[in-house]
CSV table of C-alpha atoms in Angstrom, one decimal:
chain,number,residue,atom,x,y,z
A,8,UNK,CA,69.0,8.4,-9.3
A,9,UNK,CA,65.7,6.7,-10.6
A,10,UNK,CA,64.8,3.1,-9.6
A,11,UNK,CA,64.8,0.9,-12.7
A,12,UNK,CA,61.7,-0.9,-13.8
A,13,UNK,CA,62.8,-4.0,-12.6
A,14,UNK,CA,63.5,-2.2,-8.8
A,15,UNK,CA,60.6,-0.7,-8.6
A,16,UNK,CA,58.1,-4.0,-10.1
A,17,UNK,CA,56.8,-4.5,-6.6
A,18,UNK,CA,55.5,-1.0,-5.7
A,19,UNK,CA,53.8,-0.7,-9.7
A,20,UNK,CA,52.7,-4.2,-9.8
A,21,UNK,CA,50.9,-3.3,-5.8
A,22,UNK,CA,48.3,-5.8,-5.6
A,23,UNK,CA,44.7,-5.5,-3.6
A,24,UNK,CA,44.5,-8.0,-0.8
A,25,UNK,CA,41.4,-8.0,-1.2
A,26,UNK,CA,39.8,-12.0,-3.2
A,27,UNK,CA,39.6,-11.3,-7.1
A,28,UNK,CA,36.3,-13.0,-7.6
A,29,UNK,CA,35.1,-10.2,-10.3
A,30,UNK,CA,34.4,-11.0,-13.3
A,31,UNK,CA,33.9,-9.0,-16.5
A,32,UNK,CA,30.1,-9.5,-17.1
A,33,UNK,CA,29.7,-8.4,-13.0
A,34,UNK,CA,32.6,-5.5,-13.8
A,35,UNK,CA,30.3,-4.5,-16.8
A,36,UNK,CA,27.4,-4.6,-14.4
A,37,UNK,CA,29.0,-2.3,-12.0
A,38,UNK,CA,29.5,0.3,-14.6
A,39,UNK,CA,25.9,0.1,-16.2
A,40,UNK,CA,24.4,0.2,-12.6
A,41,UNK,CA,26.4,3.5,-11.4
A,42,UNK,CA,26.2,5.5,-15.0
A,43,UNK,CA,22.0,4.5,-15.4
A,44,UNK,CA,20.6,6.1,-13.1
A,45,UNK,CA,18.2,9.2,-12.1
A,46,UNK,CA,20.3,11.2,-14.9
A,47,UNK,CA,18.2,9.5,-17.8
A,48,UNK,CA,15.1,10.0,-16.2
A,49,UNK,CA,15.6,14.0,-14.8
A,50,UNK,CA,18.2,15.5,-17.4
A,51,UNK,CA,16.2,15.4,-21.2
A,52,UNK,CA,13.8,18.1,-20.9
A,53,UNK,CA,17.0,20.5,-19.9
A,54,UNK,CA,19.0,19.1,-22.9
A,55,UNK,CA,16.2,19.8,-24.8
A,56,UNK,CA,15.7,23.1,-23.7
A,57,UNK,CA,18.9,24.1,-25.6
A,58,UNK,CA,18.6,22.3,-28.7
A,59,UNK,CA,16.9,23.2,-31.7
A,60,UNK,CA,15.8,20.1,-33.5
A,61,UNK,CA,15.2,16.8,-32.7
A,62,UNK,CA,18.4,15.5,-35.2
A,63,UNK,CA,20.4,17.6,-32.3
A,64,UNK,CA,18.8,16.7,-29.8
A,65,UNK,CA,19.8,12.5,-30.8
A,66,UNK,CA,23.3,14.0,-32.3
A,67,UNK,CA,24.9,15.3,-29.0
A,68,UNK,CA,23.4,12.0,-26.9
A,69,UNK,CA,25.4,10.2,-29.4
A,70,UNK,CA,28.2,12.4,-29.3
A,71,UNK,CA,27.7,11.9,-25.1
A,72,UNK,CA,28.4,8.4,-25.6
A,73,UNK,CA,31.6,9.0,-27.6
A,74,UNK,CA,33.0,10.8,-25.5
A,75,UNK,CA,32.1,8.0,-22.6
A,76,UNK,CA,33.8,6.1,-24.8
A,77,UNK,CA,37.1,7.6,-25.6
A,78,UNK,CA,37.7,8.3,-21.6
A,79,UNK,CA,36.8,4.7,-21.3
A,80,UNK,CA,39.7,4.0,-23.4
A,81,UNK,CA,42.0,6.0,-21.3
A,82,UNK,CA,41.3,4.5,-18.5
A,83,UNK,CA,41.4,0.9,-19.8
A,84,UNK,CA,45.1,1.6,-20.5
A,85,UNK,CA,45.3,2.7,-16.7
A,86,UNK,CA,43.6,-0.2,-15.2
A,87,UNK,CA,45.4,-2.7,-17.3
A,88,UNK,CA,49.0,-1.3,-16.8
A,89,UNK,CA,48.3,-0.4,-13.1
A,90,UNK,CA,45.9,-2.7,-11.8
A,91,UNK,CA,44.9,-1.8,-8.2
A,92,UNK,CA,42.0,-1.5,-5.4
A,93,UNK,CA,42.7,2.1,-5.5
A,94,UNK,CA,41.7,2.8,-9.0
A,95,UNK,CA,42.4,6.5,-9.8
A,96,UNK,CA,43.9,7.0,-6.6
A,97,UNK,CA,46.8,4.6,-7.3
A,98,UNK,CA,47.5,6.4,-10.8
A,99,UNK,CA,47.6,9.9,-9.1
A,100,UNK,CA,49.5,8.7,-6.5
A,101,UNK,CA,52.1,6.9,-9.3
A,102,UNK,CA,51.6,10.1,-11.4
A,103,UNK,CA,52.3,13.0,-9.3
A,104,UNK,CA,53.1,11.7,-5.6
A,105,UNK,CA,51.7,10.6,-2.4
A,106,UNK,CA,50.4,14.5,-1.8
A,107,UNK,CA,48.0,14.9,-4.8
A,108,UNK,CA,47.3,11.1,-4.4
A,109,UNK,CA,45.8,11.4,-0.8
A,110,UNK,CA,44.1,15.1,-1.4
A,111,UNK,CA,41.9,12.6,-4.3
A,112,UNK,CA,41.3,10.1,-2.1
A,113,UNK,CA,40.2,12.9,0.6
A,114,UNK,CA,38.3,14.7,-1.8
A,115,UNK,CA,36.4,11.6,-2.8
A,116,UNK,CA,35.8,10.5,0.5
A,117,UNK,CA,34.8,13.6,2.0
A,118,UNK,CA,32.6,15.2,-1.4
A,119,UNK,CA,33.0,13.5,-5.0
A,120,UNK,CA,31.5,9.7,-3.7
A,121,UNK,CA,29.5,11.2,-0.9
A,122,UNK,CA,27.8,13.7,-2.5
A,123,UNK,CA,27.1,11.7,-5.5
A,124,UNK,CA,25.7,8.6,-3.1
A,125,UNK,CA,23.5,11.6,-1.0
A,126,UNK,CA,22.1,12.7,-4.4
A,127,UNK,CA,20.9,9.9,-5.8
A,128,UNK,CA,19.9,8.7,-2.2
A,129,UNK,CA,17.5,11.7,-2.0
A,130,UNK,CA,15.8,10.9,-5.3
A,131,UNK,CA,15.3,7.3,-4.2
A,132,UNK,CA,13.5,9.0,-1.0
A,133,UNK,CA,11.2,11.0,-3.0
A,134,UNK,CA,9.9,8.4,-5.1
A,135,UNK,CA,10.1,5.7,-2.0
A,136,UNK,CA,7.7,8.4,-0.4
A,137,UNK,CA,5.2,8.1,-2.8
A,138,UNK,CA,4.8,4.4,-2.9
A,139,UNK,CA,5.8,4.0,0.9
A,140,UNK,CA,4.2,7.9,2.9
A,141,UNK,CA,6.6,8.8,5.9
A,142,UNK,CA,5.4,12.1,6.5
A,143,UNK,CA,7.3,15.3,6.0
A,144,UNK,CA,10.9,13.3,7.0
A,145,UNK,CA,10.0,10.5,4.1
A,146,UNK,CA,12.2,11.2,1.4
A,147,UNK,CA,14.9,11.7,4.0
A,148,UNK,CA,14.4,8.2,6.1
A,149,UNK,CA,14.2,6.3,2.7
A,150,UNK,CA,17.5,7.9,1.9
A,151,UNK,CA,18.8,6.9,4.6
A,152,UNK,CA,17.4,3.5,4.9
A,153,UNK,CA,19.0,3.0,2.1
A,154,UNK,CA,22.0,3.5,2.2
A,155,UNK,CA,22.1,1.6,5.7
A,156,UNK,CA,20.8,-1.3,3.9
A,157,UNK,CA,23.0,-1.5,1.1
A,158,UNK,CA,26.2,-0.8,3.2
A,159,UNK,CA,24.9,-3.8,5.3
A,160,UNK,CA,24.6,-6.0,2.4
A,161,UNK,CA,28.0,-5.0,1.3
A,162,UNK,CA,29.9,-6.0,4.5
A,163,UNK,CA,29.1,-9.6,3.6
A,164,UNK,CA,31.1,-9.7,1.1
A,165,UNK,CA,32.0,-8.9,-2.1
A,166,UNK,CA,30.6,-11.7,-4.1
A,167,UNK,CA,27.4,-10.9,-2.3
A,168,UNK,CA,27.0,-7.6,-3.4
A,169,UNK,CA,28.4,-7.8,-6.7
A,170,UNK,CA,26.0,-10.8,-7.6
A,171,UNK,CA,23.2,-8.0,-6.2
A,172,UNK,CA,24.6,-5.7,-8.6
A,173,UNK,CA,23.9,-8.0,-11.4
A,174,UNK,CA,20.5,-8.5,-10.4
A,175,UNK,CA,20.1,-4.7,-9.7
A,176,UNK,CA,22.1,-3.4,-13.3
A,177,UNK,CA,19.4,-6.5,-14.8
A,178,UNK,CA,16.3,-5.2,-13.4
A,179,UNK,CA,17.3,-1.1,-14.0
A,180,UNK,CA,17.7,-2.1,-17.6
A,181,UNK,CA,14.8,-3.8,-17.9
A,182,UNK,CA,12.9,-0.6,-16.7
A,183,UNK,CA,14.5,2.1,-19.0
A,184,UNK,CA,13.7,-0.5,-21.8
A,185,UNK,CA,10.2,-0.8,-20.7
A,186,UNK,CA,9.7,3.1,-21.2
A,187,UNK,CA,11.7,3.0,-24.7
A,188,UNK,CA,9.4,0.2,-25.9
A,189,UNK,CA,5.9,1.3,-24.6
A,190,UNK,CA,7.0,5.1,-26.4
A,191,UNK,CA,8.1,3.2,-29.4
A,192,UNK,CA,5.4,0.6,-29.9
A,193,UNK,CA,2.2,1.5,-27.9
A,194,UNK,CA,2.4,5.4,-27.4
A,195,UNK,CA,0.9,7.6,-29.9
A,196,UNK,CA,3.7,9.8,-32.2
A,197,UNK,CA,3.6,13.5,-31.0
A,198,UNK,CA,2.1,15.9,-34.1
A,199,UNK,CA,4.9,17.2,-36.2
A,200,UNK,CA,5.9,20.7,-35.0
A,201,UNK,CA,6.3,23.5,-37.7
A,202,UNK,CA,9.1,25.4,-36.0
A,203,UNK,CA,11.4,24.4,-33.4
A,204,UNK,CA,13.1,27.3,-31.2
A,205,UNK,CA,15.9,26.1,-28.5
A,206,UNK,CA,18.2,28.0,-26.7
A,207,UNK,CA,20.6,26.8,-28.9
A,208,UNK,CA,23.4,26.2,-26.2
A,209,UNK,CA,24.6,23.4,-27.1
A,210,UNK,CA,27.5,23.1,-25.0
A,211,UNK,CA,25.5,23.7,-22.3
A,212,UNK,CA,23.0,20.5,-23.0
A,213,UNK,CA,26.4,18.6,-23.5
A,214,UNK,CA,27.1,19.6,-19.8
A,215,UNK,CA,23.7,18.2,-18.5
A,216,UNK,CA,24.5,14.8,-21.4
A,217,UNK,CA,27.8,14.0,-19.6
A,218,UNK,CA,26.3,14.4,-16.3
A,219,UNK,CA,23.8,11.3,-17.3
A,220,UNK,CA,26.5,9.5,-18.4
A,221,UNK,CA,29.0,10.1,-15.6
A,222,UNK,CA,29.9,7.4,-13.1
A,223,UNK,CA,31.9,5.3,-15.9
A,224,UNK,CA,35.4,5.7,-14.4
A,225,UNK,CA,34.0,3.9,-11.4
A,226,UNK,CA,35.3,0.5,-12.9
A,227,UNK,CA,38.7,1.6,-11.9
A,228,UNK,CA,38.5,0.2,-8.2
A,229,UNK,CA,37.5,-3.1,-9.8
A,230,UNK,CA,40.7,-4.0,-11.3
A,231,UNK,CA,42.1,-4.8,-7.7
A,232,UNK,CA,39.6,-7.5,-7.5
A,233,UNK,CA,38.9,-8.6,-11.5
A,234,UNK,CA,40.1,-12.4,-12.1
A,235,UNK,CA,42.5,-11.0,-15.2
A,236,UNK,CA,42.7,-7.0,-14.5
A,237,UNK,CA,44.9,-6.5,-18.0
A,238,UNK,CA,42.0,-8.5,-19.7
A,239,UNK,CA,38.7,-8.0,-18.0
A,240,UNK,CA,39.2,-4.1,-16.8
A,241,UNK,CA,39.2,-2.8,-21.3
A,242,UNK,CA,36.6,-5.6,-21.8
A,243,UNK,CA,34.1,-4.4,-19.1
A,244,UNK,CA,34.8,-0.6,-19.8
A,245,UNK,CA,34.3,-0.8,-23.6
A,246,UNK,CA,31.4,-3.2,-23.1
A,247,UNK,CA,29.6,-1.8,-20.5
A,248,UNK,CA,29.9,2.0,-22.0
A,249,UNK,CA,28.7,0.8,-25.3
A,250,UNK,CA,25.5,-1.0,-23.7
A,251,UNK,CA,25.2,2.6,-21.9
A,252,UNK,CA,25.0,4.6,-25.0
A,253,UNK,CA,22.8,2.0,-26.9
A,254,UNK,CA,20.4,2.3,-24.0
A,255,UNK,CA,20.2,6.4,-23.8
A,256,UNK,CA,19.5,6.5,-27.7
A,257,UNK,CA,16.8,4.0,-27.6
A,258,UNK,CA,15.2,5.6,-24.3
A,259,UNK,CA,15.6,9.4,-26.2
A,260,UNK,CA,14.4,8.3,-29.3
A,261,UNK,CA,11.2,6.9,-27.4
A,262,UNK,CA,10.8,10.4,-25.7
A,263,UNK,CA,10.9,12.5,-29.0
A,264,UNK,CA,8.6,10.2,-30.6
A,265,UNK,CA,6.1,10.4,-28.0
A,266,UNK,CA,6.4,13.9,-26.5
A,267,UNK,CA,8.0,15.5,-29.3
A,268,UNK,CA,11.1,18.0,-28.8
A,269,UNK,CA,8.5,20.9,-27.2
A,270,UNK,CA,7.0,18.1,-24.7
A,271,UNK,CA,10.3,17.3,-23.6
A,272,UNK,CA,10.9,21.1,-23.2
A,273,UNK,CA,7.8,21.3,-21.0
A,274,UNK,CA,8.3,18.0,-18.9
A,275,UNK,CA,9.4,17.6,-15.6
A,276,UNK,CA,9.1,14.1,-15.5
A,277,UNK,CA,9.6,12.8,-19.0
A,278,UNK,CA,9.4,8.4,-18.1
A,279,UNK,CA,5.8,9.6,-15.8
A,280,UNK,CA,4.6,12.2,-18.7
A,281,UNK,CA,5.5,9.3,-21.4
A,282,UNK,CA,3.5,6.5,-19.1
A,283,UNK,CA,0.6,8.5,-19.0
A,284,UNK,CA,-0.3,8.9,-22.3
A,285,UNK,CA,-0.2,5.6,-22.6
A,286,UNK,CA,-1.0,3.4,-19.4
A,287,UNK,CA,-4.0,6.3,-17.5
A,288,UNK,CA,-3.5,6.9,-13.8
A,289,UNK,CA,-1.7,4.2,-12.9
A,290,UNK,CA,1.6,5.3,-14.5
A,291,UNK,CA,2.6,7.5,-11.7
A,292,UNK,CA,3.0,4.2,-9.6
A,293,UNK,CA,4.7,2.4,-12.2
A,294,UNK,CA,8.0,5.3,-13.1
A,295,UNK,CA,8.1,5.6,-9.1
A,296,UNK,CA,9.1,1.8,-9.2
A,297,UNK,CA,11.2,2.2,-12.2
A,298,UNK,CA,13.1,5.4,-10.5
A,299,UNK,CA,13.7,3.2,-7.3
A,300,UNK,CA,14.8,0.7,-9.3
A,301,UNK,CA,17.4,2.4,-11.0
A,302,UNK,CA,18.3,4.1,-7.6
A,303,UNK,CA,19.0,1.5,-5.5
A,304,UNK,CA,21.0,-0.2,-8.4
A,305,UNK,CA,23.2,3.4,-8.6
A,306,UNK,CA,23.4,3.6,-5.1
A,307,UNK,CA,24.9,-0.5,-4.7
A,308,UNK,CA,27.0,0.4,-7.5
A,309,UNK,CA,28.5,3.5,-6.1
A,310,UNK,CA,28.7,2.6,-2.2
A,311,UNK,CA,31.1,-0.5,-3.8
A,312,UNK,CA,33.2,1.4,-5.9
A,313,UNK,CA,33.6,4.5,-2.9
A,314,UNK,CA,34.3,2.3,-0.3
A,315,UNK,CA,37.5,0.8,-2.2
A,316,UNK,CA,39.3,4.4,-2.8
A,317,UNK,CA,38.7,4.8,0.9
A,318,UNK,CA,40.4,1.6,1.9
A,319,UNK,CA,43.5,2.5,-0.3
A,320,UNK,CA,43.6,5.7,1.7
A,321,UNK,CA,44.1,3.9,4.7
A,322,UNK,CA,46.4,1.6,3.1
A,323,UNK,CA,48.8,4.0,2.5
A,324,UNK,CA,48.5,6.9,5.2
A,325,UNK,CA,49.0,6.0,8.5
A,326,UNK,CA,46.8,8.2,10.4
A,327,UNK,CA,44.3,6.6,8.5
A,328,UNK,CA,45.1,2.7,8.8
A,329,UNK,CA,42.1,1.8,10.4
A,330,UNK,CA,40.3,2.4,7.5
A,331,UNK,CA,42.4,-0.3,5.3
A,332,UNK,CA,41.3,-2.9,7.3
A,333,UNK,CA,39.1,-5.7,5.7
A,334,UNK,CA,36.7,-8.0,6.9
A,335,UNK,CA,36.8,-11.7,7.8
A,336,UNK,CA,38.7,-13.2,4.7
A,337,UNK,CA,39.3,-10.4,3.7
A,338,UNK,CA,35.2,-10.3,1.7
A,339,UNK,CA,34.7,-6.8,2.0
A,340,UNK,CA,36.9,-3.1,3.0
A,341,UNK,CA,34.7,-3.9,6.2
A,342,UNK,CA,35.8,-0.4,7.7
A,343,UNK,CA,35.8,2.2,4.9
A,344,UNK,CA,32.5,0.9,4.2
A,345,UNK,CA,31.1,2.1,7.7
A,346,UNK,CA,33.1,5.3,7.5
A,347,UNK,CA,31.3,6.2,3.7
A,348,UNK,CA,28.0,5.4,5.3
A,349,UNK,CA,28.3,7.6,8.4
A,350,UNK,CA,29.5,10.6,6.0
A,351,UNK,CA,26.8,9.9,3.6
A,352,UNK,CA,24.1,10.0,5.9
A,353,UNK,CA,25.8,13.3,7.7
A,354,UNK,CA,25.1,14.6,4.0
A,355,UNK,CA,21.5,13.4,4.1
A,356,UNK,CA,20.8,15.4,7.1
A,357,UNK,CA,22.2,18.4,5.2
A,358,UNK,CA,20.6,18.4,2.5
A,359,UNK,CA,17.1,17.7,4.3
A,360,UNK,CA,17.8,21.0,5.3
A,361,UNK,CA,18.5,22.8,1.9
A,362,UNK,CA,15.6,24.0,-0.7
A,363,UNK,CA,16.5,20.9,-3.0
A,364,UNK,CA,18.9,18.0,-1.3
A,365,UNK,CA,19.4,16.9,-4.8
A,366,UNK,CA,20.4,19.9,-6.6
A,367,UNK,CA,22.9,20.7,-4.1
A,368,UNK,CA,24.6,17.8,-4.0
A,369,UNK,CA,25.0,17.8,-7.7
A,370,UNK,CA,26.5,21.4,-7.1
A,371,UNK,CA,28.7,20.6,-3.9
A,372,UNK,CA,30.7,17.5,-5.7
A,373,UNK,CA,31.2,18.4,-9.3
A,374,UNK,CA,34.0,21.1,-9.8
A,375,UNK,CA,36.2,19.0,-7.9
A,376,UNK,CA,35.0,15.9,-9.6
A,377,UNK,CA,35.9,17.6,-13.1
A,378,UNK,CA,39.0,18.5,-11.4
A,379,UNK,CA,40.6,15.1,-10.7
A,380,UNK,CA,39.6,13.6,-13.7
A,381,UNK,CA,40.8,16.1,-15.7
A,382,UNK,CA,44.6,15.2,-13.9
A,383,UNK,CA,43.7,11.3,-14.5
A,384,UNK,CA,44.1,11.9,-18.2
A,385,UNK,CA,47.1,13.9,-18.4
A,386,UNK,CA,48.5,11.0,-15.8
A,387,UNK,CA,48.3,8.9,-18.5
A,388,UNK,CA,50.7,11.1,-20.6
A,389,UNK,CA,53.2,11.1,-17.3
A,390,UNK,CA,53.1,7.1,-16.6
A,391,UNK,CA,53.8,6.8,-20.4
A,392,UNK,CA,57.0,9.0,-20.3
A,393,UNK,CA,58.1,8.3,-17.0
A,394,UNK,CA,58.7,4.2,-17.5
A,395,UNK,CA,58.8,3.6,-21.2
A,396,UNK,CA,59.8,0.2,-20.5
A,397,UNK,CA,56.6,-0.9,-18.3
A,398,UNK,CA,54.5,-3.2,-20.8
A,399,UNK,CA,51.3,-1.9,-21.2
A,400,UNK,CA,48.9,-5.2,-21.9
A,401,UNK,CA,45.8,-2.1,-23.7
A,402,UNK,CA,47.1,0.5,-25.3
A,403,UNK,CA,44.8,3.7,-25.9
A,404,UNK,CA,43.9,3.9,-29.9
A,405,UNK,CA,44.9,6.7,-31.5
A,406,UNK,CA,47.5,8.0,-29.1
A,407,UNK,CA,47.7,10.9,-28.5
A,408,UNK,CA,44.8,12.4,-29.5
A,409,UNK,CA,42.5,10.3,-27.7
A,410,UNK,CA,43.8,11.5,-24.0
A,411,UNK,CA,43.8,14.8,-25.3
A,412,UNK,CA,40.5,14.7,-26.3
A,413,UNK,CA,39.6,13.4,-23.0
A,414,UNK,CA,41.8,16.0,-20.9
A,415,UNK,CA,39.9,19.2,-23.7
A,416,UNK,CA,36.6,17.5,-22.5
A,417,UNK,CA,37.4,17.7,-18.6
A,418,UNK,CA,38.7,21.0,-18.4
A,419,UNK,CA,35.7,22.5,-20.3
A,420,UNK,CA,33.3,20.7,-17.4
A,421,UNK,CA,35.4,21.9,-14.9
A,422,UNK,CA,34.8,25.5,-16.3
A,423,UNK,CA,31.1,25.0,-17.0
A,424,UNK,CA,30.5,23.4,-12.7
A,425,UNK,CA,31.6,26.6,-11.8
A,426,UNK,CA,30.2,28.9,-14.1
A,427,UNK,CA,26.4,26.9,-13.6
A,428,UNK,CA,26.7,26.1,-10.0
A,429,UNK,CA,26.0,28.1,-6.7
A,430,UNK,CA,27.3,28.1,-3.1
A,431,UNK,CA,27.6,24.3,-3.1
A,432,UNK,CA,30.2,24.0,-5.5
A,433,UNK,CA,32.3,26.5,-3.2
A,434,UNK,CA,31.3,24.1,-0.1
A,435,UNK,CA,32.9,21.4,-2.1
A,436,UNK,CA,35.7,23.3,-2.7
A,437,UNK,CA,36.5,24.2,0.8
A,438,UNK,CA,36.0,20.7,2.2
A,439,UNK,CA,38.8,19.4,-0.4
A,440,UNK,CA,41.2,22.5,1.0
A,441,UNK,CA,40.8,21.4,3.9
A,442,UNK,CA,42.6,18.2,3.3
A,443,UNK,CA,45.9,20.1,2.5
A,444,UNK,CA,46.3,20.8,6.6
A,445,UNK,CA,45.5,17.5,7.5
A,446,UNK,CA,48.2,15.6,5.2
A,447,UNK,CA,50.7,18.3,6.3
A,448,UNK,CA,50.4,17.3,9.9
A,449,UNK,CA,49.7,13.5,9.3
A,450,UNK,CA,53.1,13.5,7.0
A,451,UNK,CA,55.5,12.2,9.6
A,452,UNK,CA,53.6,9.3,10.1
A,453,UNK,CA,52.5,8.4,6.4
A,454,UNK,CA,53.2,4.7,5.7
């Protein structure tokens, strides 16, 4: 017989024991600092490439930020109904059962948060190399350095590094503005071109556009630790998604002014190519600061977020407790934080080992990214029916063709990371089987 709502208040209403000292300007800062990143600065010239007018070209990064915006609004509803440490964990877990719940939480530790934190590590090394030579090893000691330092930071607490974040989120905004502006008011308007030829796959530049703005949904695993979860968590996703796409229209429009839609075709390094036609030789200094800016600011953003799922794993699965244990005052998921770190780095190695670290990280995490969040949004349609008496402090506008929307969205992306991608994505794969074993046998004990 079901529990009534009323039986089962406790186990919905689960609260992080971790201090709620967020609040929704540092939750909005969180978001900003994971989705603007390396993507903004690497990902143009291929959307370009498939485009065939500059009008497109502005159209689908708009349409990009819709689309942020309307899973944004899905998972405000989630975060304000279910506020908990475990962000997307927690709903899947509510959703569809402890089994798909902890095969998430594996997959994330393990490849989706890993991999994600290795790739942006390794482009932080090869622009850290450049200002700072290590030899041959460089790029792979800076991304390593980094992450060590940044986990560090974080097991002093949370106020600690979310008040870093702010600084970090301040500084990478400031630099992606500093490009927009010198294209739009200093650099020199590219010639008019007579004819502009693309590839004219459109869905595919909407592949590489969603990829720039991915990383939203990381605001999830605040709500455990927001002062007012059912108030702050819709705020900060709405605001900080909306700053986002603000942001990636100004920078774009600086590009195609400057380079025009055939010099963003022929770029592989559109901020550098932009600085240089403007500011000489010594542009190649400045983007490499700008691109470690907006690394290290990803990278604090992300090694917060991962380290919470992990601690809700080891809050709920046994075999696992030791990694739901906190710090001193419970500042900081002191464990998981270690644990994320030591896989990380393991995936640094790796990839110092592969033609291109980055690209195969990119390729090893997203199918099963795509994967979970595609079962995020139709977990909103099961929470909805299954307790139609829980209140639900944000509702999702236009339900339900908003969540359907964002589910059509996520299972065309989970088609196109497997139909783009190589051997990594099958890597990826196999690493998130394997946690199917290891919850069988760790069942008995599961708390």
């Amino acid at each position: 017989m079901r529990l009534s709502f009323r039986a089962r208040d406790k186990t919905w209403q689960e609260a992080s024991i971790l201090r709620k000292t967020i609040t929704v300007v540092q939750a909005s800062a969180v978001l900003i600092g994971v989705v603007v990143g390396t993507g903004i600065l690497r990902t143009p010239p291929v959307v370009a490439a498939n485009v065939s007018s500059e009008t497109e070209y502005l159209g689908v990064w708009l349409l990009g930020g819709v689309v942020t915006l309307i899973g944004a609004l899905c998972y405000a509803e989630l975060g304000s109904a279910f506020p908990h440490v475990g962000g997307e964990y927690h709903y899947l877990r509510e959703a569809y059962g402890p089994a798909l719940g902890f095969l998430f939480a594996w997959g994330r530790m393990t490849v989706m948060q890993s991999g994600s934190i290795a790739a942006v590590a390794y482009v932080y090394g090869d622009y850290a190399t450049y200002l700072i030579p290590a030899g041959a090893s460089g790029p792979a000691l800076h991304a390593a350095s980094a992450i060590i330092a940044l986990s560090v930071l974080q097991l002093r607490g949370t106020e600690l590094s979310s008040g870093a974040q702010l600084v970090l989120t301040i500084a990478t905004v400031a630099a992606v503005l500093l490009v927009a502006v010198i294209g739009l008011v200093a650099g020199p308007p590219a010639p008019p071109a007579a004819s502009s030829v693309g590839g004219g796959a459109v869905g595919l530049a909407m592949v590489f556009v969603l990829l720039t703005y991915g990383g939203w949904s990381e605001t999830a695993y605040l709500s455990g630790e927001t002062r007012d979860a059912t108030r702050d968590i819709p705020r900060a996703l709405v605001l900080g998604t909306t700053v986002v796409t603000i942001l990636y229209l100004f920078a774009n429009l600086s590009f195609v002014r400057v380079l025009g839609l055939e010099g963003l075709r022929q770029s592989n390094a559109v901020a550098a190519d932009l600085v240089q036609l403007v500011a000489g030789d010594a542009a190649a200094m400045v983007v490499a600061g700008i691109v470690c800016i907006t690394c290290l600011s990803t990278l604090n953003a992300t090694i917060f977020t991962g380290a919470r799922s992990i601690f809700a794993l080891g809050r709920s699965f046994a075999p696992f407790a030791v990694l739901g244990e906190q710090g001193a005052g419970g500042r900081s998921p002191r464990n998981a934080i270690v644990v994320q770190a030591t896989i990380t780095i393991g995936l640094v190695v790796f990839g110092a080992l592969a033609r291109d670290g980055f690209q195969s990280m990119v390729e090893y995490t997203a199918p099963v990214f795509w994967t979970f969040l595609l079962l995020v949004g139709i977990a909103l349609f099961v929470l909805r029916c299954r307790d139609p008496e829980r209140p639900i402090p944000f509702r999702t506008p236009l339900y339900p063709l908003t969540p359907l929307l964002f589910c059509a969205t996520s299972a065309y992306l989970l088609h196109a990371s497997l139909a783009y991608t190589g051997a990594g994505a099958l890597l990826g794969l196999g690493f998130l089987a394997a946690g199917i074993p290891i919850y069988v046998l760790g069942r008995p004990q599961r708390s």
